[in-house]
Coordinates of C-alpha atoms (C1' of nucleotides) in Angstrom, one line a residue:
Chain A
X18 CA -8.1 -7.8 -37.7
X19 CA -7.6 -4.5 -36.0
X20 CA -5.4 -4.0 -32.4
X21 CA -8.0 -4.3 -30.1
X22 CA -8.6 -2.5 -26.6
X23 CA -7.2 -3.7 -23.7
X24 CA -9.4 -5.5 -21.4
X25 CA -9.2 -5.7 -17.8
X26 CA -8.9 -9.2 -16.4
X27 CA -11.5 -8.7 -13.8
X28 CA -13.8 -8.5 -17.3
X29 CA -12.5 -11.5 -18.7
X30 CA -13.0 -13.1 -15.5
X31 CA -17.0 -12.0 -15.8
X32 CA -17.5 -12.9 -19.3
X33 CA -20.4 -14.4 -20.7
X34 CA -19.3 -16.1 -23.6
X35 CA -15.8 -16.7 -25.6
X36 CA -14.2 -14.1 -27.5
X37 CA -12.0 -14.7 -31.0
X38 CA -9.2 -12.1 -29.7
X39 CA -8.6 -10.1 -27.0
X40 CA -5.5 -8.0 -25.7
X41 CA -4.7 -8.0 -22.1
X42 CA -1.4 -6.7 -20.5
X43 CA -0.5 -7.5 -17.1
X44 CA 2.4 -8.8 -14.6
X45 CA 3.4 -12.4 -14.1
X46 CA 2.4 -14.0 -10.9
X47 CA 3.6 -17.9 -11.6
X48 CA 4.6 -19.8 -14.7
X49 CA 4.6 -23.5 -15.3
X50 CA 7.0 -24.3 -18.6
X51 CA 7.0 -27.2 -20.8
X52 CA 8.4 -27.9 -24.1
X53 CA 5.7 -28.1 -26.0
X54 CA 3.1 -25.5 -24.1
X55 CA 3.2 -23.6 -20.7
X56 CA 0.7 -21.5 -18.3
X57 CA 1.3 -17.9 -17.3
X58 CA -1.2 -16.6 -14.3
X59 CA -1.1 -12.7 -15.1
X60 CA -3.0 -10.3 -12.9
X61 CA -3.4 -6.6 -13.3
X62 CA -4.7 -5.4 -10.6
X63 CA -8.0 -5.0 -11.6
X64 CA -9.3 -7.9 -9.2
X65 CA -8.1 -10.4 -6.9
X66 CA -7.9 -13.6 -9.3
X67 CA -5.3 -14.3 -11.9
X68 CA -6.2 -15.4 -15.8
X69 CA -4.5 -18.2 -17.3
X70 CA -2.8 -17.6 -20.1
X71 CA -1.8 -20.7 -22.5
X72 CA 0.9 -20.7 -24.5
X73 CA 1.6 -22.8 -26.9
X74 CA 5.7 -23.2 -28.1
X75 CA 4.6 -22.1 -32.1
X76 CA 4.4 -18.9 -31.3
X77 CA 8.2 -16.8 -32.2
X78 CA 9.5 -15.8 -29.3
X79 CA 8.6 -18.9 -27.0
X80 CA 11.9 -19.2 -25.4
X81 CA 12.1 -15.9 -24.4
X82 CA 8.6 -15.9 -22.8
X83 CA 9.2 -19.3 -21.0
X84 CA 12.3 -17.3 -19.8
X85 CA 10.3 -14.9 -17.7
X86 CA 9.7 -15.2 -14.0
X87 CA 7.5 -13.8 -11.3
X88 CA 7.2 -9.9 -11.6
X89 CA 7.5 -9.5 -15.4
X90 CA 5.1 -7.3 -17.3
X91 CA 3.4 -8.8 -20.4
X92 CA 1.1 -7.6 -23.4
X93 CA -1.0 -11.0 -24.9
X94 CA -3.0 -10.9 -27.8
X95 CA -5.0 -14.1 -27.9
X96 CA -8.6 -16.2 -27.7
X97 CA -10.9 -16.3 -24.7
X98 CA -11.5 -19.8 -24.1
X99 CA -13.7 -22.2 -21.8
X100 CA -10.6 -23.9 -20.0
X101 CA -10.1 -27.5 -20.7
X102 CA -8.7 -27.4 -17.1
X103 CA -9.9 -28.0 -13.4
X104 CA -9.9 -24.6 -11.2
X105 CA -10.9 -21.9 -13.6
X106 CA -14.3 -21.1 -15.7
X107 CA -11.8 -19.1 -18.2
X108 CA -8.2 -19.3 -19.9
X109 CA -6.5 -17.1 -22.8
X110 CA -5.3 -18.7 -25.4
X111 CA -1.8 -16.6 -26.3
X112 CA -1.5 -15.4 -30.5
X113 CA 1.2 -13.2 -29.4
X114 CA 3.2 -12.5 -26.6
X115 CA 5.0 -9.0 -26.0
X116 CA 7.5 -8.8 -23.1
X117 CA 7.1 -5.4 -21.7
X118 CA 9.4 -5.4 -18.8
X119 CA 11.6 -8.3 -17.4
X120 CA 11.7 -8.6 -13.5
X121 CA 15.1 -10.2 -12.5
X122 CA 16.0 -13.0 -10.4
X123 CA 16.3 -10.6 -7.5
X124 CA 12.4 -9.4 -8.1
X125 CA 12.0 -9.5 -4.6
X126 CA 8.1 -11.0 -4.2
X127 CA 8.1 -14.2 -4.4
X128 CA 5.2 -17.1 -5.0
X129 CA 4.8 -17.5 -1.6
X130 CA 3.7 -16.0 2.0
X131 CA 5.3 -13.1 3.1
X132 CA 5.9 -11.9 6.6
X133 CA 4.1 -8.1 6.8
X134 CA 6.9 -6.6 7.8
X135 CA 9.3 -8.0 5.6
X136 CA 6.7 -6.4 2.8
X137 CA 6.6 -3.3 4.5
X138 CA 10.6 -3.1 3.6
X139 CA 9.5 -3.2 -0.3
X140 CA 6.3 -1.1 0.7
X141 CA 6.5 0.1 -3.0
X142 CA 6.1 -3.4 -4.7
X143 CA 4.2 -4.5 -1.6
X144 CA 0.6 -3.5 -3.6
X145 CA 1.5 -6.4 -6.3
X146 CA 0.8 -8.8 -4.0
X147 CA -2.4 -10.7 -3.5
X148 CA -2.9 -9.2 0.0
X149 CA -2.3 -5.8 -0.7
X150 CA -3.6 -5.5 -3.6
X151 CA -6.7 -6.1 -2.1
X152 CA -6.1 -4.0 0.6
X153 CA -5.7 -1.3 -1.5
X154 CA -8.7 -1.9 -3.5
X155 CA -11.0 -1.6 0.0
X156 CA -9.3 1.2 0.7
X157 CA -10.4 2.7 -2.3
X158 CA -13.6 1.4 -2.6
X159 CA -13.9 2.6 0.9
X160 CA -13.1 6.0 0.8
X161 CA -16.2 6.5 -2.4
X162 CA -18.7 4.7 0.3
X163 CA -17.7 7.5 2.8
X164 CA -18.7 10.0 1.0
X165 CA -21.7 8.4 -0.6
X166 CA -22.8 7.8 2.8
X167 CA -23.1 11.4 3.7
X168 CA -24.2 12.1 0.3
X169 CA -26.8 10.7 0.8
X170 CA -27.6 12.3 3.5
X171 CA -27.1 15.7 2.4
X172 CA -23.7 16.0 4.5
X173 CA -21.5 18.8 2.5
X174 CA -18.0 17.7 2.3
X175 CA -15.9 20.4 3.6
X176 CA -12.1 21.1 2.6
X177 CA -10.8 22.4 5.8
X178 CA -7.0 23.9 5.4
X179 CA -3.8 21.3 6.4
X180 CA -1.6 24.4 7.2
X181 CA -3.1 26.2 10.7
X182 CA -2.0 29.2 12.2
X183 CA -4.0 28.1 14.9
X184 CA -1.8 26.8 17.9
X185 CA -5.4 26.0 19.8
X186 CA -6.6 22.5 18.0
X187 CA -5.5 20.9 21.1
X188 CA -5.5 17.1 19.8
X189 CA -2.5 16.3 19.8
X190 CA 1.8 17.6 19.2
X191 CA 1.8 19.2 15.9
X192 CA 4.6 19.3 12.8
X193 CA 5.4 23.0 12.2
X194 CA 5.7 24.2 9.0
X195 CA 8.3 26.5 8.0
X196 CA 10.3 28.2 5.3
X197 CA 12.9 29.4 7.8
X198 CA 16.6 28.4 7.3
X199 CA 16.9 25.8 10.2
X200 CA 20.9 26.7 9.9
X201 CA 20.2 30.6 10.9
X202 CA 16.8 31.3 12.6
X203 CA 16.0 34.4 12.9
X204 CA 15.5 35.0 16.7
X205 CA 13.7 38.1 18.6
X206 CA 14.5 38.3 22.4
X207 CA 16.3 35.1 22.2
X208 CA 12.7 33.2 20.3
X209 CA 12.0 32.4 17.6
X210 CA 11.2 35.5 15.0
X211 CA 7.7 33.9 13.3
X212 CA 7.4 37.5 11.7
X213 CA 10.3 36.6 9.3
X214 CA 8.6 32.9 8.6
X215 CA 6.3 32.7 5.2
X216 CA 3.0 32.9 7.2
X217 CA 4.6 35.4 9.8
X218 CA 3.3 33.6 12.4
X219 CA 4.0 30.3 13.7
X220 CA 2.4 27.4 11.4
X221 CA 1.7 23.9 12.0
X222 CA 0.0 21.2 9.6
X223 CA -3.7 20.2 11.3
X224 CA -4.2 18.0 13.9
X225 CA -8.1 18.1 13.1
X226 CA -10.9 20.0 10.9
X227 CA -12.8 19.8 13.9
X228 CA -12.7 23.4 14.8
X229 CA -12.7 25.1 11.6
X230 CA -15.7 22.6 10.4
X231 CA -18.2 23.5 13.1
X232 CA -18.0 27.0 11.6
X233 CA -19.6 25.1 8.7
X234 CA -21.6 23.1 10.6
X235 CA -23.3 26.4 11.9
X236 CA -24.3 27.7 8.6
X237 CA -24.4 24.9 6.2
X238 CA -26.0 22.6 8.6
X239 CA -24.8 19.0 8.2
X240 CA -21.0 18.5 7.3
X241 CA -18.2 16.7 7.3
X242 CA -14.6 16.5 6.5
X243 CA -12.2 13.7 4.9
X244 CA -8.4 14.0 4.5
X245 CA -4.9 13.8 6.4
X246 CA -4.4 14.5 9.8
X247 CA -0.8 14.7 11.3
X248 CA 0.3 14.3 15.0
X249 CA 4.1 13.9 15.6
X250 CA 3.3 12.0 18.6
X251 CA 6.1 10.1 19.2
X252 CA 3.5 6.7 19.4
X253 CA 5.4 3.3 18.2
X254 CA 2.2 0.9 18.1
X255 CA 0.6 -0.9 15.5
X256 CA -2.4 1.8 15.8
X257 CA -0.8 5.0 15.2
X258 CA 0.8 7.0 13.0
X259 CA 2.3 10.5 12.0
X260 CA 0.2 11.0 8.9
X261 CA -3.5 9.4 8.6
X262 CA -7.1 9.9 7.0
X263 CA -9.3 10.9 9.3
X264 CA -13.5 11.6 8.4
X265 CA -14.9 14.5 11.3
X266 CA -18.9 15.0 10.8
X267 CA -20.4 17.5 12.4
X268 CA -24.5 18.1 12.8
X269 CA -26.1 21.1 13.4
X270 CA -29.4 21.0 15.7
X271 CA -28.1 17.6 17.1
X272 CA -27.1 16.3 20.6
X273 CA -25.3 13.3 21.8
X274 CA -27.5 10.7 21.1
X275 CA -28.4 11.8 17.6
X276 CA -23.9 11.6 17.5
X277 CA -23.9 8.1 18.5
X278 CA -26.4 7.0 16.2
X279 CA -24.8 8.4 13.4
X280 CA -21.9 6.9 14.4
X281 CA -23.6 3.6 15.1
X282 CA -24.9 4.0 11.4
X283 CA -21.9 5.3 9.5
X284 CA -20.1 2.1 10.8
X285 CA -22.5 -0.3 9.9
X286 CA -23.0 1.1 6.7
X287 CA -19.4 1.0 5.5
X288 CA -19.1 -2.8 7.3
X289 CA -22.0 -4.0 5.3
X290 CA -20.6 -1.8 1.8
X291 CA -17.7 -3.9 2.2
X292 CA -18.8 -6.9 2.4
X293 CA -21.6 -6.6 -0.5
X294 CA -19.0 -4.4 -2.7
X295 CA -15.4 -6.0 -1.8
X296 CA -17.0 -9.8 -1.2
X297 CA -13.9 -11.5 -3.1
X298 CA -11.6 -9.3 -1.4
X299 CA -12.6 -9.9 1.8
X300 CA -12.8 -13.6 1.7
X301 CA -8.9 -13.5 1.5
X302 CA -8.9 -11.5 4.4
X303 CA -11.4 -13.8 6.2
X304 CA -9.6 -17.4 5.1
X305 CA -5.7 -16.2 6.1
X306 CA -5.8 -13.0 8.3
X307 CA -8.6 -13.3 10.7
X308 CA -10.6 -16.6 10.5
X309 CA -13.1 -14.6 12.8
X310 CA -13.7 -11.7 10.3
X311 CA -16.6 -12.4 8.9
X312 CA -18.5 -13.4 12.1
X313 CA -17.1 -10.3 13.7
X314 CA -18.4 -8.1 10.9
X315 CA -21.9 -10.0 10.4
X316 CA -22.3 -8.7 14.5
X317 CA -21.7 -5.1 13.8
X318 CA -23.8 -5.0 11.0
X319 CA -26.8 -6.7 12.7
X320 CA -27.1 -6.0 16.3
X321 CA -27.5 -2.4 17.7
X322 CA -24.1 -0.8 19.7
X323 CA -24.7 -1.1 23.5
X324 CA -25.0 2.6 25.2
X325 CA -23.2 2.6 28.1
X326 CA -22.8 5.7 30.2
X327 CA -19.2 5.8 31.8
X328 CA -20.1 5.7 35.6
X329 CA -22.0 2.5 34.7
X330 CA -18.8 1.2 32.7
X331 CA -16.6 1.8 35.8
X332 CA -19.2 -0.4 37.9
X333 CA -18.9 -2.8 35.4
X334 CA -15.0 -2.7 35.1
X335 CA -14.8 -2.3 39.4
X336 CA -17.3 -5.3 39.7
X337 CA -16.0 -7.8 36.8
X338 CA -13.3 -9.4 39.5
X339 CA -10.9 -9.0 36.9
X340 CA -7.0 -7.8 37.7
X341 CA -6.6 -4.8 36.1
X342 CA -2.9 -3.5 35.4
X343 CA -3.9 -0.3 35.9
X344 CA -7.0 0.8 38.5
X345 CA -10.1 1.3 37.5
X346 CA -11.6 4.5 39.3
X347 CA -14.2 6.9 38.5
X348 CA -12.3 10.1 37.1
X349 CA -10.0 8.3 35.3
X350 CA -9.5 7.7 32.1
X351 CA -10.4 4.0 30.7
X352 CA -7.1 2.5 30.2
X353 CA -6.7 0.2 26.7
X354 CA -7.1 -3.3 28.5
X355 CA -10.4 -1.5 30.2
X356 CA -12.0 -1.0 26.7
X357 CA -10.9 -4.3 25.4
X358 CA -12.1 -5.8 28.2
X359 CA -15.4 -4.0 27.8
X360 CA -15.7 -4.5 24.0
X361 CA -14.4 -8.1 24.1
X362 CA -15.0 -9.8 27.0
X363 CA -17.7 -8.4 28.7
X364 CA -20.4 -7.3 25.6
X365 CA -18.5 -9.2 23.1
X366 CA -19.6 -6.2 20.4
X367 CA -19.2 -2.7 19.5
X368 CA -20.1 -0.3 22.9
X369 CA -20.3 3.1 23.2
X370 CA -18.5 4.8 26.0
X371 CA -20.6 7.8 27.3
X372 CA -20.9 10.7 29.4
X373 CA -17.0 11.2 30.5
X374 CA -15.5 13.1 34.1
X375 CA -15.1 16.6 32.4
X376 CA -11.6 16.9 33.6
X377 CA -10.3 13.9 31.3
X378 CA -12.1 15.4 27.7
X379 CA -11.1 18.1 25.5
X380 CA -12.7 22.3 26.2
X381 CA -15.1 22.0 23.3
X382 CA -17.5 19.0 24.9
X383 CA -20.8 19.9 26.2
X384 CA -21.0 20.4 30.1
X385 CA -23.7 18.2 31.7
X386 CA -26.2 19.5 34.1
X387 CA -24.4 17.6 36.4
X388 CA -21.4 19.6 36.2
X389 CA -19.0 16.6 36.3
X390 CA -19.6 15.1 32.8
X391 CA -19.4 16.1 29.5
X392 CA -21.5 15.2 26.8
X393 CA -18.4 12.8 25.1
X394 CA -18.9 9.4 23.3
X395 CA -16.1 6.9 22.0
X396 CA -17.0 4.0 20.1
X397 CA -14.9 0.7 21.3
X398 CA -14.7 -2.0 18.6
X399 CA -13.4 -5.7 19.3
X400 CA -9.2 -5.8 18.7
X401 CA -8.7 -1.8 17.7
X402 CA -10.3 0.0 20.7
X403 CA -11.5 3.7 20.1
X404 CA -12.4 3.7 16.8
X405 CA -14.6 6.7 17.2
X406 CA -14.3 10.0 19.6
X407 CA -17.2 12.6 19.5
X408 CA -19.0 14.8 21.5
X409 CA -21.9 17.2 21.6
X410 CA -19.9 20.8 21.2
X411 CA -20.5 23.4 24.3
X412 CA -22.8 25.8 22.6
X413 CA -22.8 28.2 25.2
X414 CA -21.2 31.1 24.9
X415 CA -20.3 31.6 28.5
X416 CA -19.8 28.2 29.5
X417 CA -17.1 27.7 26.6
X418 CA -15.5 31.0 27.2
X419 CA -15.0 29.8 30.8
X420 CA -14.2 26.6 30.0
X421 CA -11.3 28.1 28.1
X422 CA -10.0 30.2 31.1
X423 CA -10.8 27.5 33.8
X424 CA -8.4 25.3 31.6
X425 CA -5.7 28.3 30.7
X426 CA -6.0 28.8 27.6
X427 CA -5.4 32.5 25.9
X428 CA -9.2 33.7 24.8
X429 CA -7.8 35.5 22.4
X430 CA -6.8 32.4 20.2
X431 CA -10.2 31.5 20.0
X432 CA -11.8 34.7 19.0
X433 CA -13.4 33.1 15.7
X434 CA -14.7 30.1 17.4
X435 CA -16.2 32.0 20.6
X436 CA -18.0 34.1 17.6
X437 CA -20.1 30.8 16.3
X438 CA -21.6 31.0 19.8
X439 CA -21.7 34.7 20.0
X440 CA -23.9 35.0 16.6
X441 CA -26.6 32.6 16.2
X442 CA -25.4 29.7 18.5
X443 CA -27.0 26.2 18.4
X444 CA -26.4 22.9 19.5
X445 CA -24.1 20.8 17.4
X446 CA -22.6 17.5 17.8
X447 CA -19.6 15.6 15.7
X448 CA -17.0 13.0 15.9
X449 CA -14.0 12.0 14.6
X450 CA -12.8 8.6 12.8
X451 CA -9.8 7.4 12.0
X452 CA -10.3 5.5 8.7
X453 CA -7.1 3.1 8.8
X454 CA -8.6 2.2 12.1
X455 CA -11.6 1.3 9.9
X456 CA -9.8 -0.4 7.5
X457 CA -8.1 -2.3 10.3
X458 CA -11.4 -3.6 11.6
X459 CA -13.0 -4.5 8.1
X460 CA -10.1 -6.2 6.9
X461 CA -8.6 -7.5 10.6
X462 CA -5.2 -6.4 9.2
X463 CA -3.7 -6.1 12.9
X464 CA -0.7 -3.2 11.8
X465 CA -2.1 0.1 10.7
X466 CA 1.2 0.3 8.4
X467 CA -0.2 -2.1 6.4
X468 CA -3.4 -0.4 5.2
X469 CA -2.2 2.7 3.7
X470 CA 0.5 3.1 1.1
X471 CA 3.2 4.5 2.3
X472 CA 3.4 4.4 6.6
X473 CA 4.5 7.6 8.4
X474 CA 5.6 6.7 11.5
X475 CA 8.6 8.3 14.2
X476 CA 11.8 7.3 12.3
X477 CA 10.4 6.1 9.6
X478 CA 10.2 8.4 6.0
X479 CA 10.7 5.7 3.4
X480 CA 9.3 6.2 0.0
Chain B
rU12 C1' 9.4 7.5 25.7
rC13 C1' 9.1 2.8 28.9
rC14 C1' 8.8 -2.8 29.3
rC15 C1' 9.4 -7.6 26.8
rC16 C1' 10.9 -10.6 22.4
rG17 C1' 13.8 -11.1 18.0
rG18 C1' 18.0 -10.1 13.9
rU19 C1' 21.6 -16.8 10.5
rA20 C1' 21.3 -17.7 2.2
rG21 C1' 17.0 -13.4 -2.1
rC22 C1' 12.5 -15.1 1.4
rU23 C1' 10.7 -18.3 5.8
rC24 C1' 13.3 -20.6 9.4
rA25 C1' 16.5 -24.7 12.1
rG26 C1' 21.3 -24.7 14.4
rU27 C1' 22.1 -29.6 20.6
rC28 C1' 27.2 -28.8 25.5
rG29 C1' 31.2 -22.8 22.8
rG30 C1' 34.5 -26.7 18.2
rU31 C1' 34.1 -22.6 12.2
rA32 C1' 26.8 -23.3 8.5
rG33 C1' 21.7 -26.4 7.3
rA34 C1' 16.5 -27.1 5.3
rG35 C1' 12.3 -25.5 2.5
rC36 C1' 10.9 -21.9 -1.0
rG37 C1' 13.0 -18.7 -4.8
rG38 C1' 17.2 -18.5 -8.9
rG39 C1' 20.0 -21.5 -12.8
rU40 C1' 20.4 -26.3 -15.7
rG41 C1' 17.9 -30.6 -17.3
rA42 C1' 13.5 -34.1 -17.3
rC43 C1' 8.1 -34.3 -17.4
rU44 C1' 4.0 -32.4 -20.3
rG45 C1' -3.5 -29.7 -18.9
rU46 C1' -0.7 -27.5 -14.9
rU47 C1' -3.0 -24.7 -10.4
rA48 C1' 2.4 -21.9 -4.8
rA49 C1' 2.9 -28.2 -10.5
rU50 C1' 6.4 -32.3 -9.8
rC51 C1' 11.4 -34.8 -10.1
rA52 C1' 17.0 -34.5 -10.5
rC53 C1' 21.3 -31.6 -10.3
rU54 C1' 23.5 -26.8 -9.1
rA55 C1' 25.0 -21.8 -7.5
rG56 C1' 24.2 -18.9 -3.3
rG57 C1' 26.5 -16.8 3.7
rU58 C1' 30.7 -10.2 6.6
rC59 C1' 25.5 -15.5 11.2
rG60 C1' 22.8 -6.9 12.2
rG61 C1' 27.5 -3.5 13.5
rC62 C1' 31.4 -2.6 17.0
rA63 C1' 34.1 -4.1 21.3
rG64 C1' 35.2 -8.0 24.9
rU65 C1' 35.8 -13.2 27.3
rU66 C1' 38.0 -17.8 25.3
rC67 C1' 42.9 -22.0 22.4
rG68 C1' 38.3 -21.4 19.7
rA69 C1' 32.0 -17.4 19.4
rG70 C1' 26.1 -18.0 15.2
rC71 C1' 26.0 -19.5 20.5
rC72 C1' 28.7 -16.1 26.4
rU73 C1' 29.2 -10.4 28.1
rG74 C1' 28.8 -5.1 27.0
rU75 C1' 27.1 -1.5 23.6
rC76 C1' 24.8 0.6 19.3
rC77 C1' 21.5 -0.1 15.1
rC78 C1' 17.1 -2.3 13.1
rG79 C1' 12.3 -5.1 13.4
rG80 C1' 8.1 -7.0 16.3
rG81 C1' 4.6 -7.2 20.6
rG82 C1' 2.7 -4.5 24.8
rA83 C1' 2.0 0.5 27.5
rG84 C1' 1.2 5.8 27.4
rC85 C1' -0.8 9.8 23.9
rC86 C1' -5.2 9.2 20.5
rA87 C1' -8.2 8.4 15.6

RNA sequence: UCCCCGGUAGCUCAGUCGGUAGAGCGGGUGACUGUUAAUCACUAGGUCGGCAGUUCGAGCCUGUCCCGGGGAGCCA
């Protein structure tokens, strides 16, 4: 008989009916030995569940296999069998057995529970674990259901630039970007000379598409953007960090309300594409991370986000007879134990936050009639807080252009962005989503470290 | 950046009043033989985060630095 292909374990796993030979390869994740016969669990990544392999001591090199540990890589030619066993539907029986890389005794993952941060030391063996390997399979399976979402929708998906020559995105402290010998800059008048730089003018990696995708947004119509973000903020919590994947649609012909239902529904939908696409996944997340998940995600999915305009959260907060750290006043910003109050305590489900004191929200948010709000929305989910922050955009020409002087900013800077509202103007409304804070919340992984591959974080460039 | 907690074997941790180091898991060796993080026996394995100090004597007390975690601010 002729090699055959390899087949993925999740396939054996979801077979029909036995097959005479079979080659798999994977790594080691236990083996039992005996004398006369032993069981290897191998996984390959390709699902959540091992497949036991028997093998029986006739076959050449059975001392060498038994030999293995945790970690090794094997090829296995062999039977697909009904196992005689309790616990599994299928087993392989092994013909042959090629070792295709050992893992010594110091393989540092071992058949048992890790602490997360202990696995975020060994972040690039972390993904062979059970844990992570299903992380990293949501996150995956994740990232196609955003853009199948707005697919099908008729969102284009927008490739706005990393590097920005624009010092006016205003979301945050930005990494410069630089060809410039740090160990002689070339200075003018005691600065910086930027003229010398590759760009010739100062350059930064993006804080946001926002700005350059509403240009989009007013011509293409609906849009939206999905890729890193970087803010060298120097934030040390278990929700931030320098480098992150962040999705920013933007509507044309849209207000607020038409923002928060999108946002409403774009959550919900990836929620419920979790659970129906990732359902093995998730049940390791739901039996030993967060014994509440699937509760908490069955609410999201099936009740509606409460609406709440901020004055009337302030009443809330003022009125709750709770003891706030920090004050609760109108004009000021909702602190973090405010929100969480609100999301978990108080409505016990996602709320939306809107309607916000102008003087707290970025240039770009519509003015209310009243003068004293903008037309700005944050989503607040259970355990993360903001998961979402949007706004309808100030399509007025002169209201933005004085919005920009009120708050000091150089006009000039914004020259192509007043134009949108110069030529053609028209309502538009977006938001922005962090998507490890998504993961974070469909998974209840509590550390955003621990949902993308490689953490960025102050201090910390390993890997 | 600020506040709090922690750092002991490869991993998870215990360590009493200050008297010189322990367990489980993992590794090795053997037994068992349809196991399921197998089980049983034996065995190897330590700069107690670094430096300085107090003391006859420090894993334990003091100072300082490094690292990790939780919370806050900034936000997604």
């Amino acid at each position: 008989m002729s090699m055959p292909e390899r087949i993925k374990i999740v396939d054996l796993l979801n077979s029909t009916e036995t097959k005479s030979l079979v080659l798999l390869k994977g790594w080691i994740r236990t083996l039992r030995e005996s004398k006369e016969f032993s069981f290897i669990e191998v996984n390959d990544g390709s699902c959540l569940a091992n497949i036991q392999v028997i093998v029986d001591s006739d076959i050449e090199n059975y001392t060498e296999i038994v030999k293995l540990t945790t970690g090794a890589s094997i090829s296995i030619q062999g039977e697909l069998i009904e196992s005689p066993g309790k616990g599994q539907k299928w087993e392989v029986r092994a013909k042959s057995i090629d070792v295709l890389g050992v893992a010594p005794e110091d393989f540092p993952l071992q058949k048992k529970r890790h602490t997360d941060e202990y696995l975020r030391t060994i972040a690039h063996l972390r993904p062979r674990s059970n844990k992570y390997s299903a992380i990293f399979r949501i996150r995956s399976k994740l990232s196609f259901a955003i853009h199948q979402f707005f697919q099908e929708r008729d969102f284009q998906w927008i490739h706005t630039p990393i590097i920005t020559g624009s010092d006016c995105e205003g979301a945050g402290e930005m990494f410069s970007v630089t060809t410039l010998d740090m160990n002689d800059i070339p200075k003018k008048n005691g600065a910086v000379d930027y003229e010398k730089d590759f760009f010739g003018k100062e350059a930064s990696l993006t804080v946001s598409g926002q700005l350059s995708v509403e240009t989009f947004c007013l011509s293409l119509g609906n849009v939206y953007t999905f890729g890193p973000t970087f803010r060298s903020e120097n934030s040390n919590t278990s929700r931030h960090m320098s480098e992150f994947w962040m999705i920013e649609p933007e509507m044309a012909f849209a207000d607020l309300q038409d923002d928060m239902k999108l946002g409403q529904e774009f959550i919900q939908y990836l929620v419920k594409y979790t659970m129906d696409e990732c359902a093995e996944d998730l049940e390791l997340f739901a039996k030993f991370v967060d014994k509440n998940l699937m509760t908490t995600l069955e609410n999201i999915v099936n009740n509606d986000f409460i609406r709440l305009p901020y004055t009337e959260a302030v009443t809330i907060l003022e009125q709750s007879g709770k003891k706030f750290e920090f004050d609760v006043a109108w004009g000021k910003d909702l602190q973090s134990e405010h929100e969480r109050f609100l999301t978990e305590e108080h409505f016990k489900q996602p709320v939306i936050v809107y309607d916000y004191p102008k003087d707290i929200k970025a240039f770009y948010m519509r003015m209310n009639d009243d003068e004293k709000t903008v037309a700005a929305m944050d989503i607040l989910v259970p355990a993360i807080g903001e998961i979402i922050g949007g706004s309808q955009r100030e399509e007025r020409y002169d209201v933005l252009k004085k919005r920009i002087n009120d708050m000091n900013f150089d006009e000039a800077d914004y020259w192509w962005y007043l134009d949108t509202r110069k030529y053609g103007t028209a309502p538009h409304a977006g938001f922005g989503l962090g998507f490890e804070r998504l993961l974070m919340l469909v998974t209840g992984v509590s550390n955003i470290r621990d949902v993308i591959p490689f953490p960025r974080t102050p201090k910390h460039l390993e890997f």
